[in-house]
CSV table of C-alpha atoms and ligand atoms in Angstrom, one decimal:
chain,number,residue,atom,x,y,z
A,123,MET,CA,-1.9,21.4,263.5
A,124,GLY,CA,0.4,18.6,262.3
A,125,THR,CA,3.9,18.9,261.0
A,126,THR,CA,4.7,22.0,259.0
A,127,VAL,CA,7.8,23.3,257.2
A,128,ALA,CA,8.5,25.4,260.4
A,129,THR,CA,8.5,22.1,262.4
A,130,PHE,CA,11.2,20.8,260.0
A,131,LEU,CA,13.4,23.8,260.7
A,132,GLN,CA,12.7,23.6,264.4
A,133,MET,CA,13.6,19.9,264.5
A,134,LYS,CA,16.9,20.6,262.9
A,135,ARG,CA,17.7,23.4,265.4
A,136,GLU,CA,16.8,21.0,268.3
A,137,GLY,CA,18.8,18.1,266.8
A,138,LYS,CA,15.7,15.9,266.5
A,139,LYS,CA,15.9,13.5,263.6
A,140,ILE,CA,13.1,13.8,260.9
A,141,ALA,CA,11.5,10.5,259.8
A,142,MET,CA,10.0,10.4,256.3
A,143,LEU,CA,8.6,7.6,254.2
A,144,THR,CA,7.1,7.5,250.7
A,145,CYS,CA,3.4,6.7,250.3
A,146,TYR,CA,1.1,6.5,247.3
A,147,ASP,CA,-2.4,5.6,248.6
A,148,TYR,CA,-5.0,6.4,251.2
A,149,SER,CA,-4.9,3.1,253.3
A,150,ILE,CA,-1.1,3.1,253.8
A,151,ALA,CA,-1.2,6.9,254.4
A,152,LYS,CA,-3.5,6.4,257.3
A,153,ILE,CA,-1.2,3.7,258.8
A,154,LEU,CA,1.9,5.9,258.3
A,155,ASP,CA,0.2,8.9,259.8
A,156,GLU,CA,-0.9,6.9,262.9
A,157,ALA,CA,2.6,5.4,263.2
A,158,GLY,CA,4.0,9.0,263.7
A,159,VAL,CA,6.1,9.7,260.6
A,160,ASP,CA,6.9,13.4,260.4
A,161,ALA,CA,6.3,13.7,256.7
A,162,VAL,CA,5.2,11.6,253.8
A,163,LEU,CA,6.6,11.9,250.3
A,164,VAL,CA,4.3,11.0,247.4
A,165,GLY,CA,7.4,10.2,245.4
A,166,ASP,CA,7.5,9.7,241.6
A,167,SER,CA,9.0,6.4,242.6
A,168,LEU,CA,5.4,5.4,242.3
A,169,GLY,CA,6.3,4.9,238.6
A,170,CYS,CA,8.3,1.8,239.7
A,171,VAL,CA,6.7,0.5,242.8
A,172,VAL,CA,3.0,1.1,241.9
A,173,LEU,CA,2.9,1.4,238.1
A,174,GLY,CA,5.6,-1.0,237.2
A,175,TYR,CA,7.8,1.2,235.0
A,176,PRO,CA,11.6,0.6,235.0
A,177,ASP,CA,12.2,4.2,236.1
A,178,THR,CA,10.3,7.4,237.0
A,179,LEU,CA,10.4,9.1,233.6
A,180,SER,CA,6.9,8.2,232.5
A,181,VAL,CA,5.1,9.5,235.6
A,182,THR,CA,2.6,12.3,234.7
A,183,MET,CA,1.1,15.2,236.6
A,184,GLU,CA,-2.2,13.4,236.6
A,185,ASP,CA,-0.5,10.4,238.3
A,186,MET,CA,0.9,12.6,241.0
A,187,ILE,CA,-2.4,14.5,241.5
A,188,ARG,CA,-4.4,11.3,241.8
A,189,HIS,CA,-2.0,9.6,244.2
A,190,GLY,CA,-1.1,12.8,246.0
A,191,SER,CA,-4.7,13.6,246.8
A,192,ALA,CA,-5.4,10.0,248.1
A,193,VAL,CA,-2.4,10.4,250.5
A,194,VAL,CA,-3.5,13.8,251.6
A,195,ARG,CA,-6.9,12.4,252.5
A,196,GLY,CA,-5.2,9.7,254.6
A,197,CYS,CA,-3.0,12.1,256.6
A,198,SER,CA,-4.2,14.2,259.5
A,199,ARG,CA,-0.8,15.0,261.0
A,200,ALA,CA,2.1,14.3,258.7
A,201,LEU,CA,3.3,16.9,256.2
A,202,VAL,CA,2.6,15.7,252.7
A,203,VAL,CA,5.3,16.5,250.0
A,204,ILE,CA,4.4,15.7,246.4
A,205,ASP,CA,7.1,15.1,243.8
A,206,MET,CA,7.0,17.1,240.6
A,207,PRO,CA,7.3,14.5,237.8
A,208,PHE,CA,9.8,14.5,235.0
A,209,MET,CA,9.3,17.4,232.5
A,210,SER,CA,6.8,19.2,234.8
A,211,TYR,CA,9.4,21.9,235.7
A,212,GLN,CA,12.5,21.4,233.5
A,213,ALA,CA,11.3,23.3,230.5
A,214,SER,CA,10.5,26.7,232.1
A,215,VAL,CA,10.0,28.6,235.3
A,216,TYR,CA,6.4,29.1,234.2
A,217,ASP,CA,5.8,25.4,233.9
A,218,ALA,CA,7.3,24.9,237.3
A,219,VAL,CA,5.1,27.4,239.1
A,220,VAL,CA,1.9,26.3,237.3
A,221,ASN,CA,2.5,22.6,237.9
A,222,ALA,CA,3.6,23.1,241.6
A,223,GLY,CA,0.4,25.1,242.0
A,224,ARG,CA,-1.7,22.1,240.6
A,225,LEU,CA,-0.1,19.8,243.2
A,226,ILE,CA,-1.2,22.2,246.0
A,227,LYS,CA,-4.6,23.3,244.5
A,228,GLU,CA,-5.8,20.0,243.0
A,229,ALA,CA,-4.1,17.4,245.2
A,230,ARG,CA,-3.9,19.7,248.3
A,231,GLY,CA,-0.3,18.7,249.1
A,232,HIS,CA,1.6,20.8,251.6
A,233,ALA,CA,4.8,21.1,249.7
A,234,VAL,CA,6.5,19.9,246.4
A,235,LYS,CA,9.8,18.3,245.7
A,236,LEU,CA,11.9,18.7,242.6
A,237,GLU,CA,15.3,17.3,241.5
A,238,GLY,CA,18.4,19.4,240.8
A,239,GLY,CA,20.7,22.1,242.1
A,240,ALA,CA,21.9,25.4,240.5
A,241,ALA,CA,20.2,24.4,237.2
A,242,VAL,CA,16.7,24.6,238.8
A,243,ALA,CA,17.4,27.3,241.4
A,244,ASP,CA,15.2,29.8,239.5
A,245,ARG,CA,12.3,27.3,239.6
A,246,ILE,CA,12.8,26.8,243.4
A,247,ARG,CA,12.8,30.5,243.9
A,248,ALA,CA,9.7,31.2,241.8
A,249,ILE,CA,7.7,28.3,243.4
A,250,SER,CA,8.7,29.4,246.9
A,251,GLU,CA,7.8,33.0,246.1
A,252,ALA,CA,4.4,31.8,245.0
A,253,GLY,CA,3.9,30.6,248.6
A,254,ILE,CA,4.6,26.9,248.0
A,255,PRO,CA,7.3,25.2,250.1
A,256,VAL,CA,9.9,23.3,248.0
A,257,GLN,CA,12.0,20.4,249.0
A,258,ALA,CA,15.1,20.1,246.8
A,259,HIS,CA,16.7,16.7,245.8
A,260,LEU,CA,20.4,16.3,245.1
A,261,GLY,CA,22.9,13.6,244.6
A,262,MET,CA,21.4,10.6,242.7
A,263,THR,CA,18.5,12.3,240.9
A,264,PRO,CA,16.5,9.5,239.3
A,265,GLN,CA,14.9,11.7,236.7
A,266,SER,CA,18.4,12.2,235.2
A,267,VAL,CA,19.1,8.5,235.1
A,268,ASN,CA,20.1,8.7,231.4
A,269,ALA,CA,22.4,11.7,231.9
A,270,LEU,CA,24.0,10.0,235.0
A,271,SER,CA,24.4,6.7,233.1
A,272,GLY,CA,22.6,4.7,235.7
A,273,PHE,CA,21.8,4.8,239.4
A,274,LYS,CA,25.1,5.3,241.3
A,275,VAL,CA,26.7,7.2,244.2
A,276,GLN,CA,27.3,10.9,243.5
A,277,GLY,CA,29.8,13.4,244.8
A,278,LYS,CA,32.8,11.1,245.1
A,279,GLY,CA,35.8,13.1,243.7
A,280,GLU,CA,36.8,16.6,245.0
A,281,GLU,CA,35.1,18.4,242.1
A,282,ALA,CA,31.9,16.5,242.4
A,283,ALA,CA,31.9,17.0,246.2
A,284,ARG,CA,32.4,20.7,245.8
A,285,ARG,CA,29.6,20.9,243.2
A,286,LEU,CA,27.3,19.1,245.5
A,287,LEU,CA,28.0,21.4,248.4
A,288,ALA,CA,27.6,24.4,246.2
A,289,ASP,CA,24.3,23.1,244.9
A,290,ALA,CA,23.1,22.5,248.4
A,291,ARG,CA,23.9,26.1,249.3
A,292,THR,CA,22.3,27.3,246.2
A,293,VAL,CA,19.0,25.5,246.8
A,294,GLU,CA,18.9,26.7,250.4
A,295,GLU,CA,19.5,30.3,249.2
A,296,ALA,CA,16.8,29.9,246.5
A,297,GLY,CA,14.3,29.2,249.3
A,298,ALA,CA,14.1,25.4,249.6
A,299,PHE,CA,12.9,24.4,253.1
A,300,SER,CA,14.8,21.1,253.1
A,301,VAL,CA,16.9,19.0,250.7
A,302,VAL,CA,17.0,15.2,250.0
A,303,LEU,CA,20.5,13.8,249.6
A,304,GLU,CA,20.3,10.5,247.7
A,305,CYS,CA,23.3,8.2,247.4
A,306,VAL,CA,25.9,10.7,248.7
A,307,PRO,CA,29.0,9.6,250.5
A,308,PRO,CA,28.1,9.7,254.3
A,309,ARG,CA,30.9,12.1,255.4
A,310,LEU,CA,30.1,14.5,252.6
A,311,ALA,CA,26.4,14.3,253.5
A,312,ALA,CA,27.2,15.0,257.2
A,313,LEU,CA,29.4,18.0,256.2
A,314,ILE,CA,26.6,19.4,254.0
A,315,SER,CA,24.1,18.9,256.8
A,316,ARG,CA,26.4,20.9,259.2
A,317,LYS,CA,26.8,23.7,256.6
A,318,LEU,CA,23.1,24.2,255.9
A,319,THR,CA,20.5,25.7,258.1
A,320,ILE,CA,17.7,23.8,256.4
A,321,PRO,CA,17.4,20.0,257.2
A,322,THR,CA,18.9,17.4,254.9
A,323,ILE,CA,16.9,14.2,254.5
A,324,GLY,CA,19.2,11.3,253.5
A,325,ILE,CA,18.5,8.2,251.5
A,326,GLY,CA,21.7,6.1,251.1
A,327,ALA,CA,23.6,9.1,252.6
A,328,GLY,CA,24.5,7.9,256.1
A,329,GLU,CA,23.5,8.8,259.6
A,330,GLY,CA,24.8,12.4,259.6
A,331,CYS,CA,21.8,13.8,257.8
A,332,ASP,CA,19.1,15.6,259.7
A,333,GLY,CA,16.4,13.0,258.7
A,334,GLN,CA,16.0,9.9,256.7
A,335,ILE,CA,13.6,8.7,254.0
A,336,LEU,CA,13.0,5.3,252.5
A,337,VAL,CA,10.5,4.0,249.9
A,338,ALA,CA,7.9,2.3,252.1
A,339,GLN,CA,7.5,-0.7,249.8
A,340,ASP,CA,11.3,-1.3,250.0
A,341,MET,CA,11.5,-1.3,253.8
A,342,LEU,CA,8.4,-3.5,254.0
A,343,GLY,CA,9.8,-6.1,251.6
A,344,MET,CA,6.9,-5.5,249.1
A,345,TYR,CA,8.9,-4.3,246.1
A,346,ARG,CA,11.7,-6.7,245.2
A,347,ASP,CA,12.5,-5.9,241.5
A,348,PHE,CA,15.6,-4.0,242.8
A,349,THR,CA,16.7,-3.5,246.4
A,350,PRO,CA,19.3,-0.8,246.8
A,351,ARG,CA,22.1,-1.4,249.3
A,352,PHE,CA,20.9,1.3,251.6
A,353,VAL,CA,17.5,-0.3,252.3
A,354,ARG,CA,16.9,-2.0,255.7
A,355,ARG,CA,13.8,-4.3,255.8
A,356,PHE,CA,11.8,-3.2,258.8
A,357,GLY,CA,9.2,-5.8,258.1
A,358,GLU,CA,8.5,-8.8,255.8
A,359,VAL,CA,5.1,-7.5,254.8
A,360,GLY,CA,5.5,-8.8,251.2
A,361,ALA,CA,6.0,-12.3,252.5
A,362,GLY,CA,3.1,-11.9,254.9
A,363,MET,CA,0.9,-10.8,252.0
A,364,ARG,CA,1.9,-13.6,249.8
A,365,GLU,CA,1.1,-16.1,252.6
A,366,ALA,CA,-2.3,-14.4,253.2
A,367,PHE,CA,-3.1,-14.5,249.5
A,368,SER,CA,-2.2,-18.1,249.1
A,369,SER,CA,-4.3,-19.0,252.2
A,370,TYR,CA,-7.2,-17.3,250.6
A,371,VAL,CA,-6.7,-19.1,247.3
A,372,ASN,CA,-6.6,-22.4,249.2
A,373,ALA,CA,-9.6,-21.6,251.3
A,374,VAL,CA,-11.7,-20.7,248.2
A,375,ARG,CA,-10.5,-23.9,246.4
A,376,THR,CA,-11.2,-26.2,249.4
A,377,GLY,CA,-14.6,-24.5,250.2
A,378,THR,CA,-13.5,-23.4,253.7
A,379,PHE,CA,-14.2,-19.7,252.7
A,380,PRO,CA,-16.8,-18.2,252.9
A,381,GLY,CA,-18.3,-19.7,256.1
A,382,PRO,CA,-21.9,-19.1,257.2
A,383,GLU,CA,-20.7,-16.1,259.3
A,384,HIS,CA,-19.6,-14.3,256.1
A,385,ALA,CA,-23.1,-14.3,254.5
A,386,PHE,CA,-26.1,-12.2,255.2
A,387,ALA,CA,-28.2,-15.1,256.7
A,388,LYS,CA,-30.7,-12.9,258.4
A,389,ALA,CA,-31.6,-11.1,255.2
A,390,ASP,CA,-31.7,-14.4,253.3
A,391,CYS,CA,-34.4,-15.0,250.6
A,392,ASP,CA,-37.8,-16.3,251.7
A,393,GLU,CA,-38.2,-20.1,251.4
A,394,GLU,CA,-41.3,-19.8,249.3
A,395,ILE,CA,-39.7,-17.4,246.8
A,396,LEU,CA,-36.7,-19.8,246.5
A,397,ALA,CA,-39.1,-22.8,246.0
A,398,ARG,CA,-40.9,-21.0,243.2
A,399,LEU,CA,-37.6,-20.0,241.5
A,400,GLU,CA,-36.4,-23.6,241.8
A,401,GLN,CA,-39.5,-24.7,239.7
A,402,GLU,CA,-38.7,-22.3,236.8
B,718,LIG,O1,10.5,9.4,244.4
B,718,LIG,C1,11.0,9.1,245.5
B,718,LIG,O2,10.5,8.1,246.2
B,718,LIG,C2,12.1,9.8,246.0
B,718,LIG,C3,12.7,9.4,247.3
B,718,LIG,C4,13.5,8.1,247.1
B,718,LIG,C5,13.6,10.4,247.9
B,718,LIG,O3,12.5,10.8,245.4
């Protein structure tokens, strides 16, 4: 048995930090799983890093099911959380339960994530009561980019900080098994983490959270349209890929690839057949 939602709660109780990363495909899922991440988020950030949209708003349920199921097939140990895309849960509790169910039934994810606090508490409760673990997401919630007037730190003044803490308590009470805090002032995120019994997973929210998450393509240096301040590059994989691709182009152009070892010489065509074809 790999990581479960019970493991998440136990890790918080034992003071062990939870390491999460995003993932959108089978090959990288296998590498992440082997590397020991506790949980993988099939984030709707796939809209930007995989599909090239400027934000997450155009991501569909079909996108999440296709990419989610690929990630699930690549993970044998990590918990796989799949994001509920924009407008898959906002309109009604019914939509929320049906669409969360699709992410579990069709993609075979282990949990779902949705954005918002008190406003979506009834969705979190209904999905949890249907037996589907829910991760909440507070602070900078990218699906509300237009309402928030851009991507910026949330919870700065007293009123906003109080609202954020109240939302965190509300989602916990509604049944969420953990909560992502994105772009939240670090001391506020630490305080929220102390007040909750469920783990907080920070992104741009400082070291006081119970775990951390980053977009894999950001920390690998593969997605460079926009690099948030909170990203640390743990590898220059993008540069490595560019170098490998240009070596390939060069090898093809100069005829150094493929070599004889890359062809099926033993199964080569018979001399006589080739001679006859040559005549035609
Ligand atoms: O979609 C996503 O990748 C996310 C993380 C950044 C938390 O929601």
